[in-house]
Short mmCIF file of C-alpha atoms in Angstrom, two decimals:
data_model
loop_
_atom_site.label_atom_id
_atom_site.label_comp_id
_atom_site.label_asym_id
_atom_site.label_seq_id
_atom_site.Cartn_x
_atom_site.Cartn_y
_atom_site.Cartn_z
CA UNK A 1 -58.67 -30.38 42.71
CA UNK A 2 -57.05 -27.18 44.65
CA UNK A 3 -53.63 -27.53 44.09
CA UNK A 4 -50.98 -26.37 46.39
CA UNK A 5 -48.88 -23.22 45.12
CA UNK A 6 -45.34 -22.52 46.61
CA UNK A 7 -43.93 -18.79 46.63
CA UNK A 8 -41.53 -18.36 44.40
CA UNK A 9 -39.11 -17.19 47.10
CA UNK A 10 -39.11 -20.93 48.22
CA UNK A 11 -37.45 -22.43 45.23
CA UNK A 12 -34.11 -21.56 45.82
CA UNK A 13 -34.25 -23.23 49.44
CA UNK A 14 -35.74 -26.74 47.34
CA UNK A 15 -33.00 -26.03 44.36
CA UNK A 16 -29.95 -26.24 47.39
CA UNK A 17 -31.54 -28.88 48.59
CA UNK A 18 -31.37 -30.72 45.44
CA UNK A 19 -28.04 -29.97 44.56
CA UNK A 20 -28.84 -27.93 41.68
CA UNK A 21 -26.22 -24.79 40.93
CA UNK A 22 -27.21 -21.91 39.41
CA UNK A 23 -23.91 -19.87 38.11
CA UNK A 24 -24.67 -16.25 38.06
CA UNK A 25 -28.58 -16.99 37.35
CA UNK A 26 -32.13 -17.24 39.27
CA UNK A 27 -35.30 -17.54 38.36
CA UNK A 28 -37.96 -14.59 38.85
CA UNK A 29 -41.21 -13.20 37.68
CA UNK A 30 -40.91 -12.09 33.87
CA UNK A 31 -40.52 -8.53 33.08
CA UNK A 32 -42.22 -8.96 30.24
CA UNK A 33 -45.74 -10.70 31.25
CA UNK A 34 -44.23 -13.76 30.09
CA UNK A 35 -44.68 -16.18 33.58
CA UNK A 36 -41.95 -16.89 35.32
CA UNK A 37 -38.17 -16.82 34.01
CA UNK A 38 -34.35 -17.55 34.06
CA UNK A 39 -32.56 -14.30 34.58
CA UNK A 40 -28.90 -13.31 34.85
CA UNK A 41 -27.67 -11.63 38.10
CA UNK A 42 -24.09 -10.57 37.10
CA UNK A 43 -22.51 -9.47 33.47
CA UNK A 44 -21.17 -12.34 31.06
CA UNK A 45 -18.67 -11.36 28.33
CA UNK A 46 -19.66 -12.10 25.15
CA UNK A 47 -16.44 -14.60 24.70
CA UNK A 48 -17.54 -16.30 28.22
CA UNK A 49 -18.25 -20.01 25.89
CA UNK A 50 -14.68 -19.81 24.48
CA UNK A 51 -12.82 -19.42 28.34
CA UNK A 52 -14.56 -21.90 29.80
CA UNK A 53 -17.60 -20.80 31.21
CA UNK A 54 -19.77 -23.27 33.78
CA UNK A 55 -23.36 -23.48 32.58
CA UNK A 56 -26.11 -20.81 33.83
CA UNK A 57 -27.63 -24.28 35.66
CA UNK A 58 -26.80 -27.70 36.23
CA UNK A 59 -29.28 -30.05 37.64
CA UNK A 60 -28.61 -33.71 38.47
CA UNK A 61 -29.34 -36.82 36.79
CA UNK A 62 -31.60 -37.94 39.17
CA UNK A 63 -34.19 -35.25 38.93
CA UNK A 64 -34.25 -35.84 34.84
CA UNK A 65 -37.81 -36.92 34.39
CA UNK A 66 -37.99 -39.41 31.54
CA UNK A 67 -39.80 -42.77 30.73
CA UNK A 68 -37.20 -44.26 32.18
CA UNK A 69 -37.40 -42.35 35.76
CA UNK A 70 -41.19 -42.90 35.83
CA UNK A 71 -40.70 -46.44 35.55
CA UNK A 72 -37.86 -46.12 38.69
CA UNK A 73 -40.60 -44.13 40.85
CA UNK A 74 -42.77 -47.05 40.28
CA UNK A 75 -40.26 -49.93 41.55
CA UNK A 76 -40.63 -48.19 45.12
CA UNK A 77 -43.93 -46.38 44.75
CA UNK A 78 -47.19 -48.96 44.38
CA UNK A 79 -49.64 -45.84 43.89
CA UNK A 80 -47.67 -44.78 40.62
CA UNK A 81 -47.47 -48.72 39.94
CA UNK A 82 -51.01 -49.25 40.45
CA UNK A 83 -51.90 -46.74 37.34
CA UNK A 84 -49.59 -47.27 35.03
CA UNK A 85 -50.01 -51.02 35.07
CA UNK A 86 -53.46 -50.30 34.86
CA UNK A 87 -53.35 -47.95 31.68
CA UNK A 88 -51.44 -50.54 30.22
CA UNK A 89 -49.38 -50.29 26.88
CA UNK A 90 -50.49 -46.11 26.83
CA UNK A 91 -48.30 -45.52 29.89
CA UNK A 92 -45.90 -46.91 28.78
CA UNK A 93 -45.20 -43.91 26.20
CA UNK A 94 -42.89 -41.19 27.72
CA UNK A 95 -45.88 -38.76 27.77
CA UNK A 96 -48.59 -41.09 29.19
CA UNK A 97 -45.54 -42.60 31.96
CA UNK A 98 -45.08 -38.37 32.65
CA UNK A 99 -48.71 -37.17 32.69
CA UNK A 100 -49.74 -39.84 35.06
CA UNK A 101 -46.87 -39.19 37.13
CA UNK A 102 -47.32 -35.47 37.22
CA UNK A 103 -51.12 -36.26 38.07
CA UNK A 104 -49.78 -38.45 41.24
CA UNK A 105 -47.47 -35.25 42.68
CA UNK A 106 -50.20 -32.92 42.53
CA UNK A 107 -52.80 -35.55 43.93
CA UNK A 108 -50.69 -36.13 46.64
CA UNK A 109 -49.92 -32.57 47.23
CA UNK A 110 -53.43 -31.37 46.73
CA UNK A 111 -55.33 -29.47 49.68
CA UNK A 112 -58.20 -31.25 49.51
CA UNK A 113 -56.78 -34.95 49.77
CA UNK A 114 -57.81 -37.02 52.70
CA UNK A 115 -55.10 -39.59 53.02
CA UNK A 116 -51.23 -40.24 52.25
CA UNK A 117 -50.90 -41.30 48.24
CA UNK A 118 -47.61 -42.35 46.82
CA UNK A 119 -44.10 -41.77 47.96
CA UNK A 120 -42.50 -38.21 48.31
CA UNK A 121 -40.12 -37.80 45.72
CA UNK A 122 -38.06 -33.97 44.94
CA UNK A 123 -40.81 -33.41 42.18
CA UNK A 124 -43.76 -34.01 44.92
CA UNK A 125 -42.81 -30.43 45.87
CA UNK A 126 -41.28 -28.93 42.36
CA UNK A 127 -44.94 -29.42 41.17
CA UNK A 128 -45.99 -26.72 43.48
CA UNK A 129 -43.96 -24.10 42.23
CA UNK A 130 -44.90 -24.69 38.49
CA UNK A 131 -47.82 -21.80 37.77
CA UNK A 132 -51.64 -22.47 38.57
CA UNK A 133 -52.62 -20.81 35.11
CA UNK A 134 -51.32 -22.04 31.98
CA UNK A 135 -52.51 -19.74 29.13
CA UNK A 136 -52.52 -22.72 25.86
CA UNK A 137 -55.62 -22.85 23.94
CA UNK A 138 -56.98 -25.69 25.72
CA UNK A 139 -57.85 -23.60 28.56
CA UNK A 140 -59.60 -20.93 26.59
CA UNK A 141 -63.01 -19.97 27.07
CA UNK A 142 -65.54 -20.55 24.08
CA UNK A 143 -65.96 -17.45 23.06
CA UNK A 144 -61.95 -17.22 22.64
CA UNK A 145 -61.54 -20.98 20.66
CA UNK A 146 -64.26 -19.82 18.36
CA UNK A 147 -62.03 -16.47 17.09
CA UNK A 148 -59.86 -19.36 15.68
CA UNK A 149 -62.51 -20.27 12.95
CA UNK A 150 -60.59 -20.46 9.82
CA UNK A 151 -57.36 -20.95 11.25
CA UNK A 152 -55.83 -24.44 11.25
CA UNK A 153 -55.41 -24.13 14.82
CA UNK A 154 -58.93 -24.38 15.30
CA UNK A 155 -59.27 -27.65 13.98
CA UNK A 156 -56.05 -28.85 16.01
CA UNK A 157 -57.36 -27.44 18.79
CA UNK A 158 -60.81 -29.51 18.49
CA UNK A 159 -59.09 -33.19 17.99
CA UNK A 160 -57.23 -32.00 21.11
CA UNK A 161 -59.34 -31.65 23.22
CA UNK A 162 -61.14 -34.61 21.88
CA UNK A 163 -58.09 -36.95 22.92
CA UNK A 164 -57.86 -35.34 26.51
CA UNK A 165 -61.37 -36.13 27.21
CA UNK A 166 -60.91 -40.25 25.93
CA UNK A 167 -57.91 -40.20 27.58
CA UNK A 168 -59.27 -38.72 30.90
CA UNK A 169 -62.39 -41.29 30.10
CA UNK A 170 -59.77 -44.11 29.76
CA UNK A 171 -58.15 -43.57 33.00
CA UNK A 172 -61.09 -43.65 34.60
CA UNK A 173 -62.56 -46.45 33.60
CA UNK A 174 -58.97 -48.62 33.98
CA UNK A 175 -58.62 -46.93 37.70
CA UNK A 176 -62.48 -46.78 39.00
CA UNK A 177 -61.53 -50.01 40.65
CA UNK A 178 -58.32 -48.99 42.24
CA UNK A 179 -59.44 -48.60 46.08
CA UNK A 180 -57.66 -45.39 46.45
CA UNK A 181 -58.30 -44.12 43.15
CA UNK A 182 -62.15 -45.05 43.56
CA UNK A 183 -62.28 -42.40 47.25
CA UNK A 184 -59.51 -40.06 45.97
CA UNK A 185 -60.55 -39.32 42.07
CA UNK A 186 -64.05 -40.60 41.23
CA UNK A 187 -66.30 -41.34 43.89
CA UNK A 188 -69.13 -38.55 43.82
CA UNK A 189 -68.55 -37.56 46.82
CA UNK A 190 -65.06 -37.36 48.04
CA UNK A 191 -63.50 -37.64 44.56
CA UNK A 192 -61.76 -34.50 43.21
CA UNK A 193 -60.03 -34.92 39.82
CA UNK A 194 -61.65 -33.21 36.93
CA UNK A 195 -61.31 -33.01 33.60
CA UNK A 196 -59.23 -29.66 34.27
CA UNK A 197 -56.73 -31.55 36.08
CA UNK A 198 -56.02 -33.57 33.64
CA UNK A 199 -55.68 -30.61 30.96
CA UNK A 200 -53.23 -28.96 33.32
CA UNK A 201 -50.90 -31.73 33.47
CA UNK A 202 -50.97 -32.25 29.83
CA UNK A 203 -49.81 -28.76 29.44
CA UNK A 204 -47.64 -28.63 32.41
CA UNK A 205 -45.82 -31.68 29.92
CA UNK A 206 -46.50 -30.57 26.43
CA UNK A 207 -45.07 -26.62 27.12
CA UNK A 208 -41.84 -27.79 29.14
CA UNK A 209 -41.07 -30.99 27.89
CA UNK A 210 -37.82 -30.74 26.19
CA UNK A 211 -36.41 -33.23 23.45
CA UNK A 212 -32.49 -34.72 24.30
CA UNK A 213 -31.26 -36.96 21.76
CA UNK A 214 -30.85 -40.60 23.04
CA UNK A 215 -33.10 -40.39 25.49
CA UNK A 216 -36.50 -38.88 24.04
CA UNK A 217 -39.21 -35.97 25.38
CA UNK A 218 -37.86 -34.96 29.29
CA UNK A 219 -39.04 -32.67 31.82
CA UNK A 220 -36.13 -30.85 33.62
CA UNK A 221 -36.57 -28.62 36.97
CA UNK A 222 -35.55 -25.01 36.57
CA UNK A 223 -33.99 -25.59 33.02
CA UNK A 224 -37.83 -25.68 32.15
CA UNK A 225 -38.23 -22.05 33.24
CA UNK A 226 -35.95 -20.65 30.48
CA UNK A 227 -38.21 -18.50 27.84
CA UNK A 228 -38.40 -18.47 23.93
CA UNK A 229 -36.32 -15.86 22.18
CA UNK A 230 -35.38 -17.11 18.62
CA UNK A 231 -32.81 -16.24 16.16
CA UNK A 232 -29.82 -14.04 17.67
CA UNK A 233 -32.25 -13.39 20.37
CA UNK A 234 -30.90 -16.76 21.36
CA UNK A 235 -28.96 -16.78 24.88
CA UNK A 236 -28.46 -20.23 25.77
CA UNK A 237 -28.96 -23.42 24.99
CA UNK A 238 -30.21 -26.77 27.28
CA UNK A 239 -28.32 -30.50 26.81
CA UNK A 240 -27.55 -33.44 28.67
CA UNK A 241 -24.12 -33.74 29.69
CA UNK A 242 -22.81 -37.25 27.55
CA UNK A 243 -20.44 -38.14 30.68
CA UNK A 244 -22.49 -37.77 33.70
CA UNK A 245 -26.06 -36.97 32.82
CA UNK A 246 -27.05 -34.05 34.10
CA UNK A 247 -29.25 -31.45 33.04
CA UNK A 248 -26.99 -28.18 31.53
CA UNK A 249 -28.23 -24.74 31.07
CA UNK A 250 -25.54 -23.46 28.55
CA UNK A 251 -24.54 -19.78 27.41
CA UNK A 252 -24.17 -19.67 23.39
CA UNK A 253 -22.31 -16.79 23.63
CA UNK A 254 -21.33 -13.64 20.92
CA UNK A 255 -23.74 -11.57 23.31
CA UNK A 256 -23.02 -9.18 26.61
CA UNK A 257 -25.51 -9.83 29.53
CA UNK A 258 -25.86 -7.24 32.17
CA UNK A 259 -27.49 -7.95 35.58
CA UNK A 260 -31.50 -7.89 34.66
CA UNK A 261 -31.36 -10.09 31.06
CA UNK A 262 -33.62 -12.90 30.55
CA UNK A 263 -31.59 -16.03 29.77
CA UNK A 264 -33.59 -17.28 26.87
CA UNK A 265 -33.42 -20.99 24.69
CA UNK A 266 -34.93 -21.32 21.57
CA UNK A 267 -38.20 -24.01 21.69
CA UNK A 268 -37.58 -24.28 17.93
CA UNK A 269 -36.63 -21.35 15.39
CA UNK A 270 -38.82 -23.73 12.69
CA UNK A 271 -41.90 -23.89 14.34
CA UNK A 272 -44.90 -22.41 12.63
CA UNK A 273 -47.02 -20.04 14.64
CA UNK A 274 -50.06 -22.56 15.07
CA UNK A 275 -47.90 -24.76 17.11
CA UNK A 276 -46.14 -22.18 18.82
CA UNK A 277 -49.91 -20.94 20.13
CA UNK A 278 -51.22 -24.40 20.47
CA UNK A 279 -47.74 -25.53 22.19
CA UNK A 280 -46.94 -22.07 24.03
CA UNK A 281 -49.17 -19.96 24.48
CA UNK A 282 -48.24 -17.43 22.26
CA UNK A 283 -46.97 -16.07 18.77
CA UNK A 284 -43.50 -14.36 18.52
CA UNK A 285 -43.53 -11.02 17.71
CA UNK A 286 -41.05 -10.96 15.46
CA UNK A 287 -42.37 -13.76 13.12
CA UNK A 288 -43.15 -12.72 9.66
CA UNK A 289 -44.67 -15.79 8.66
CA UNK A 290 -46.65 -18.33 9.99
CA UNK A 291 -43.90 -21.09 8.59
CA UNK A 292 -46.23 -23.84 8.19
CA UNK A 293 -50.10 -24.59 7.99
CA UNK A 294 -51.64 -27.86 7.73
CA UNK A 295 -54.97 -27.88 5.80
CA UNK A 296 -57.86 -30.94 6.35
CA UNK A 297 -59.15 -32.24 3.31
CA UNK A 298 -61.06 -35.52 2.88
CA UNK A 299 -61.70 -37.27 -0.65
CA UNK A 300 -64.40 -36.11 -2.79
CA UNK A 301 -67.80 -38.16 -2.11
CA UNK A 302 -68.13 -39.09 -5.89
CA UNK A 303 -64.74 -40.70 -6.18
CA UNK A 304 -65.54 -44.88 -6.36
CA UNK A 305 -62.24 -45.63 -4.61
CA UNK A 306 -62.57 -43.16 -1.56
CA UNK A 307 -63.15 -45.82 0.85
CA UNK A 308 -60.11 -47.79 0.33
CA UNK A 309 -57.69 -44.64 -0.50
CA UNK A 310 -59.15 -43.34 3.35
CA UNK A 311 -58.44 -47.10 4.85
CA UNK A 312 -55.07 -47.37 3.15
CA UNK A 313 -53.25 -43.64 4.48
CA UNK A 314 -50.90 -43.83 6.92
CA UNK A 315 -50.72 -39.74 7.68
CA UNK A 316 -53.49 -37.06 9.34
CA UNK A 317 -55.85 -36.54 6.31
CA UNK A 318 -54.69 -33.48 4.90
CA UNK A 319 -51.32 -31.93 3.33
CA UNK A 320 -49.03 -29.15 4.92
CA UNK A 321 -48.04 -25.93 3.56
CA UNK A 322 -44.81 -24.71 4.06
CA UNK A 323 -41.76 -22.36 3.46
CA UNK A 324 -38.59 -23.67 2.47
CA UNK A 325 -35.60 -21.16 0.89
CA UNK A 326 -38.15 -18.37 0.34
CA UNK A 327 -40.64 -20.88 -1.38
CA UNK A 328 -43.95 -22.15 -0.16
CA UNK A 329 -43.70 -26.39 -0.83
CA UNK A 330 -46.28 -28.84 0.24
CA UNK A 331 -46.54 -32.63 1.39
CA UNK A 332 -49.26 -34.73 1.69
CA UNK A 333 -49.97 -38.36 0.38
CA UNK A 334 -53.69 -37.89 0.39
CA UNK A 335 -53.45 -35.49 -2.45
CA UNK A 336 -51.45 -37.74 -4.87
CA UNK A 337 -54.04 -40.54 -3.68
CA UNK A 338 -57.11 -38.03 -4.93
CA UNK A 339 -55.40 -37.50 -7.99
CA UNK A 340 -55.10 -40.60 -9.90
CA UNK A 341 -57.37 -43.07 -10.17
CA UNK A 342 -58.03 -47.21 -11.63
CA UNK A 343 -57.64 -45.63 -15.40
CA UNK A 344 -54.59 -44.01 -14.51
CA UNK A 345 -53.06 -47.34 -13.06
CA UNK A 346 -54.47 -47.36 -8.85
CA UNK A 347 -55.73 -50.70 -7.93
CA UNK A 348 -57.25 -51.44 -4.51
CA UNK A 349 -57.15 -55.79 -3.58
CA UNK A 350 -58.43 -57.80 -1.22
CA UNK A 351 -57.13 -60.60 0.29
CA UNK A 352 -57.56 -63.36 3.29
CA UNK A 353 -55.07 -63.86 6.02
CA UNK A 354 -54.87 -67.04 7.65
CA UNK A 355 -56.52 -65.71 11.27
CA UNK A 356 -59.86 -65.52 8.56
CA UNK A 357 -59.22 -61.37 8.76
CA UNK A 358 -59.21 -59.83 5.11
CA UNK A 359 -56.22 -56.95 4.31
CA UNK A 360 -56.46 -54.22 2.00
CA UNK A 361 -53.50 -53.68 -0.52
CA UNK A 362 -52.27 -51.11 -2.83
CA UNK A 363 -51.16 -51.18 -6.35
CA UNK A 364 -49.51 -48.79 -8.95
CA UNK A 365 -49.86 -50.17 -12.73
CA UNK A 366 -49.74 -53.75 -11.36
CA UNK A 367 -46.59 -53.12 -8.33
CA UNK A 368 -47.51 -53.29 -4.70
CA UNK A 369 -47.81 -50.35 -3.14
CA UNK A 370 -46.55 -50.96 0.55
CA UNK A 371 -46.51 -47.63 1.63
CA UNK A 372 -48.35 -44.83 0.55
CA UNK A 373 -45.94 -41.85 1.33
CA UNK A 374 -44.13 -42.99 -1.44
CA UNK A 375 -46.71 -42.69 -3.62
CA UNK A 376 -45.30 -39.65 -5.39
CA UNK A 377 -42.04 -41.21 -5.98
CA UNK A 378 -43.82 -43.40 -8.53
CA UNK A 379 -46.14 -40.83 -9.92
CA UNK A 380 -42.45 -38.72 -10.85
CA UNK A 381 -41.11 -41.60 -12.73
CA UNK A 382 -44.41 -41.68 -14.80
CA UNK A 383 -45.46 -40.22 -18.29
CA UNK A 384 -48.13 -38.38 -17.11
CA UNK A 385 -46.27 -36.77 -14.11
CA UNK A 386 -47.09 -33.51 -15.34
CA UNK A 387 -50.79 -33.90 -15.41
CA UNK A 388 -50.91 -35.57 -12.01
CA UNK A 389 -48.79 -32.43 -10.84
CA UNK A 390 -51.62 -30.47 -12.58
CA UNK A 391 -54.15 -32.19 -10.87
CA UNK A 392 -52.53 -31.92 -7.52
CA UNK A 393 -52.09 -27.96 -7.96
CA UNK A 394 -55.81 -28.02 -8.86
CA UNK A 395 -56.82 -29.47 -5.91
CA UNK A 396 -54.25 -27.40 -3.33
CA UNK A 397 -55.18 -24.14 -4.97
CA UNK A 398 -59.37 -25.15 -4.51
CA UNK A 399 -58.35 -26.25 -0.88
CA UNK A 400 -56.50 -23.00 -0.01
CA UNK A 401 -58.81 -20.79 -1.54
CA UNK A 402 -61.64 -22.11 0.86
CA UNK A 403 -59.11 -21.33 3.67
CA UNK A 404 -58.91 -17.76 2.51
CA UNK A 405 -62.47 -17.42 2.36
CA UNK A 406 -63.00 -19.18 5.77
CA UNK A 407 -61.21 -16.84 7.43
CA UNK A 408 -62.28 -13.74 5.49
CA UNK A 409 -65.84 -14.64 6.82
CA UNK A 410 -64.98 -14.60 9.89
CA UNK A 411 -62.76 -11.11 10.33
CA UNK A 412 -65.72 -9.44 11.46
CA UNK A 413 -65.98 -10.94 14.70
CA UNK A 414 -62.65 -10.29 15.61
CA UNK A 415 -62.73 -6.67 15.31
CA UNK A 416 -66.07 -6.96 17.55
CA UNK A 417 -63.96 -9.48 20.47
CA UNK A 418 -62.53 -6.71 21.91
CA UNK A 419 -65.77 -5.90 23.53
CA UNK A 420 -66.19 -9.36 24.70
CA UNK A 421 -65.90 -10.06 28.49
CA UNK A 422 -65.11 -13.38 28.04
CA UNK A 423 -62.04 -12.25 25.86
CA UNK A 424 -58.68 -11.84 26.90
CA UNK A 425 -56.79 -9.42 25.72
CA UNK A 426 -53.36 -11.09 25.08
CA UNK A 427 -55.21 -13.94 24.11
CA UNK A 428 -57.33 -11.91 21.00
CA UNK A 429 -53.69 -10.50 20.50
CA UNK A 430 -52.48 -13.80 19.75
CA UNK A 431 -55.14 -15.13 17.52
CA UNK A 432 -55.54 -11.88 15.44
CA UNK A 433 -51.63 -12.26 15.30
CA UNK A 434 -51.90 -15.88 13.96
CA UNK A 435 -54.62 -15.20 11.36
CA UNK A 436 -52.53 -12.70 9.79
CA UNK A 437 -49.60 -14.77 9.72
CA UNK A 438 -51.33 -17.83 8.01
CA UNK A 439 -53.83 -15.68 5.54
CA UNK A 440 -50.16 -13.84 4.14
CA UNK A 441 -48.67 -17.38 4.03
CA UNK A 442 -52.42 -19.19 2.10
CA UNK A 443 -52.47 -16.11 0.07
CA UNK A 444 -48.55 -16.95 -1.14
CA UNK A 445 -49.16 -19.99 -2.17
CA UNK A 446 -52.61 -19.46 -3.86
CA UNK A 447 -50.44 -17.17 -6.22
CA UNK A 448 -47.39 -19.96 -6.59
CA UNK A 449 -50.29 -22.14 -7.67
CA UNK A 450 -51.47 -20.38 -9.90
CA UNK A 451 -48.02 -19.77 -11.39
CA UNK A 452 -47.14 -23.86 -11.96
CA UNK A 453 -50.95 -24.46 -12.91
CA UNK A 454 -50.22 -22.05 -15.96
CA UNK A 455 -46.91 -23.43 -16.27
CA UNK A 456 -47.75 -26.84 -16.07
CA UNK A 457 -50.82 -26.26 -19.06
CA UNK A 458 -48.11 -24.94 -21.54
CA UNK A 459 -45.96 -28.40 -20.93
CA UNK A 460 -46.22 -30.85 -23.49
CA UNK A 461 -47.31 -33.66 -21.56
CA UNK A 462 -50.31 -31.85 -20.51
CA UNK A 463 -51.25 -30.11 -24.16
CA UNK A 464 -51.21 -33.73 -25.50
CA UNK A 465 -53.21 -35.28 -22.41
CA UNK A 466 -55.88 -32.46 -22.76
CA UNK A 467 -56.36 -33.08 -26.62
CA UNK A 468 -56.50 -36.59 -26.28
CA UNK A 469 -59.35 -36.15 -23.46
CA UNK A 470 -61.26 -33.56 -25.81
CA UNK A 471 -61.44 -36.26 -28.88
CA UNK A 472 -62.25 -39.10 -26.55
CA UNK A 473 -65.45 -36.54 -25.42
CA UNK A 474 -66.21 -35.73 -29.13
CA UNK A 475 -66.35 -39.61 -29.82
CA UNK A 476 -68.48 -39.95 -27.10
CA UNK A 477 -70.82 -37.41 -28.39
CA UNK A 478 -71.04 -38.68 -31.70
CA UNK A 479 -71.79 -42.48 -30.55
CA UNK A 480 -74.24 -40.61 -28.25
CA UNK A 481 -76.02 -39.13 -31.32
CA UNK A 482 -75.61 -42.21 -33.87
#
């Protein structure tokens, strides 16, 4: 749909309005390419926290947009009712109540609509300053998604964009019956959401919602223009105040700001640089790691229990690499599950619940096994924990070496993308940025893994394991020829 855009110059007028105060702040067009952003208009000491300083912006309670303030909307508005009782337990979620509440304001707002939808509300016109591009990897072109190849964004990126499209397929179907909805979204001829829309209020939610203790994932006007800086980069920080409830914009302090500085919050120093791209937009330039990486990997097809160990997990199939005190570590209960088997003491049961459905249970060496993310716990407290450690390192190092290669394989075509029409130039920036982020951190921990694997052999537990398994294959060999 064509969405109405406010000038910029107009959100000041709807911020007064509103009642929100900006101390010694506004919000302009980035400097530094980087949208729009929260910039100081006066100096601020570097002590300013420690005398008392008000907040750069406070914004009331009653803008807050939370599950809770959807569900508020909806006592008065029967258009926002109408949906989210018809998307059922999904919208009841903070991000499903959100996205179909953002997807009402700019319905309502839109210029194409043909008749009045839902109630005016301060966000009905707050939508319309929020920007008409928003550069995540879910609006890249094909050309761009497929530089990714090798990357564990890519295959991020691909299951998310597979849950937008059910989820835009699931609102249709629960709302093609809805009068309004029928004329206003669907109908082939005066309908006018698209699957676009729907990817633009996803990422209107996913790169400004912000997380408050207590109360869970919130949107908050003008707070949610405030930029990433990390580390002492750092300028402020965002809470909710514990008395009242509004939204505060706060100065950290231990820095001097001079008329022209971007007031900056952190969206998380610990975030790895495939989540800051797939979240964002964008990799930091001063990251020197990619912090995290999470790998797919399935169970071999010749293992006789990969059926159940698949139908058992609880977590993504896969393990995550990442850096903790200088080291790269690891989690991932799918490995531990691939690396023991029904000799080593894994039992798979089934049994018949009353309702005539059958359940599938876990057991270690006879115990239930409720949970399988604590699979490991019981593997440690076992003799062989050093060969099941050896067989997990096996497997990571085979799983990251593939990585490598992947994206080895695929370095060619990046150097050729800048030719590309279809290729934007902070956009190739980004993904050649990420790429050599996660190949330094894969390539670290191909090298720690080959450090415990040797480690590992020289242990006791393994020496004796490995001699036992060579006589057992002699024996066999000798039956074989008597």
């Amino acid at each position: 749909m064509k969405r109405h855009i406010l000038p910029l110059d107009c959100l000041p007028a709807w911020a007064e309005f509103n009642h929100i105060v900006f101390n010694g702040v506004e919000i302009r067009t980035s400097s530094q390419g980087r949208g729009l952003a929260v910039v100081a208009t006066r100096e601020f000491k570097a002590d300013g926290v420690m005398n008392g300083m008000d907040p750069f912006i406070t914004v009331p309670k009653d803008l807050i947009l939370s599950l809770e303030a959807v569900e508020g909307y909806a006592k008065s508005d029967k258009w926002l009712r109408e949906v989210l009782e018809a998307r059922g337990e999904w919208a009841r979620t903070a991000r499903g109540a959100i996205l179909i509440f953002l997807l009402l304001q700019i319905t309502k707002s839109a210029q194409d609509v043909t008749e009045s939808i839902g109630l005016h509300n301060p966000w009905t016109e707050y939508v319309k300053f929020l920007p008409s591009f928003v550069p995540l990897p879910t609006f890249w072109s094909e050309t761009e998604q497929g530089l990714l190849e090798g990357t564990s964004l890519a295959a991020a990126l691909r299951a998310k964009l597979k849950s937008l499209k059910r989820e835009f397929e699931e609102l249709r179907l629960a709302t093609v019956d809805i009068p309004w909805c029928k004329r206003q979204w669907w109908d082939d001829q005066t309908g006018m959401l698209t699957f676009e829309d729907w990817k633009i209020v996803d990422a209107m939610y996913r790169s400004r919602a912000m997380q408050i203790p207590e109360i869970g994932d919130v949107m908050i006007p003008c707070l949610d223009m405030a930029n990433h800086a990390s580390g002492e980069e750092t300028v402020a920080g965002y809470e909710v105040d514990e008395n009242v409830g509004d939204g505060l914009l706060e100065f950290l302090g231990g820095i001097e700001l001079e008329p022209g500085d971007e007031i900056t919050i952190t969206y998380g120093d610990k975030k790895g640089a495939c989540e800051m791209v797939f979240t964002y937009g964008f990799v930091e330039e001063s990251m020197e790691t990619a912090q995290e990486i999470f790998l797919e990997l399935d169970v071999p097809d010749d293992d006789p229990l990969k059926r159940a160990k698949l139908a058992v997990l609880t977590a993504a199939p896969g393990f995550k690499l990442f850096i903790r005190n200088e080291c790269v570590e690891w989690e991932g209960p799918l490995i531990w599950l691939i690396c023991v088997n029904e000799e080593d003491g894994l039992e798979f049961r089934l049994s018949q619940r009353i309702d005539g459905e059958r359940e599938l249970h876990t057991f270690w060496q006879g115990e239930p096994l409720n949970d399988t993310s604590s699979i490991q716990k019981l593997l440690e407290r076992d003799a062989l924990w050093e060969v099941f450690l050896l067989r997990a390192n096996t497997i990571l190092q085979q799983c990251v070496e593939s990585s490598i290669l992947r994206l080895n394989a695929s370095e060619t075509l990046i150097h050729k993308a800048a030719s590309f029409t279809d290729v934007d130039a902070s956009v190739l920036h980004d993904i050649a940025r990420l790429r050599e982020l996660e190949a330094k951190l894969l390539q670290t921990a191909w090298e720690d893994f080959e450090k415990q694997k040797a480690a590992l052999i020289e242990t006791e537990t393994v020496r004796r394991y490995l001699e036992s398994a060579t006589l057992d294959i002699y024996r066999g060999i000798d039956e074989d020829f008597t």
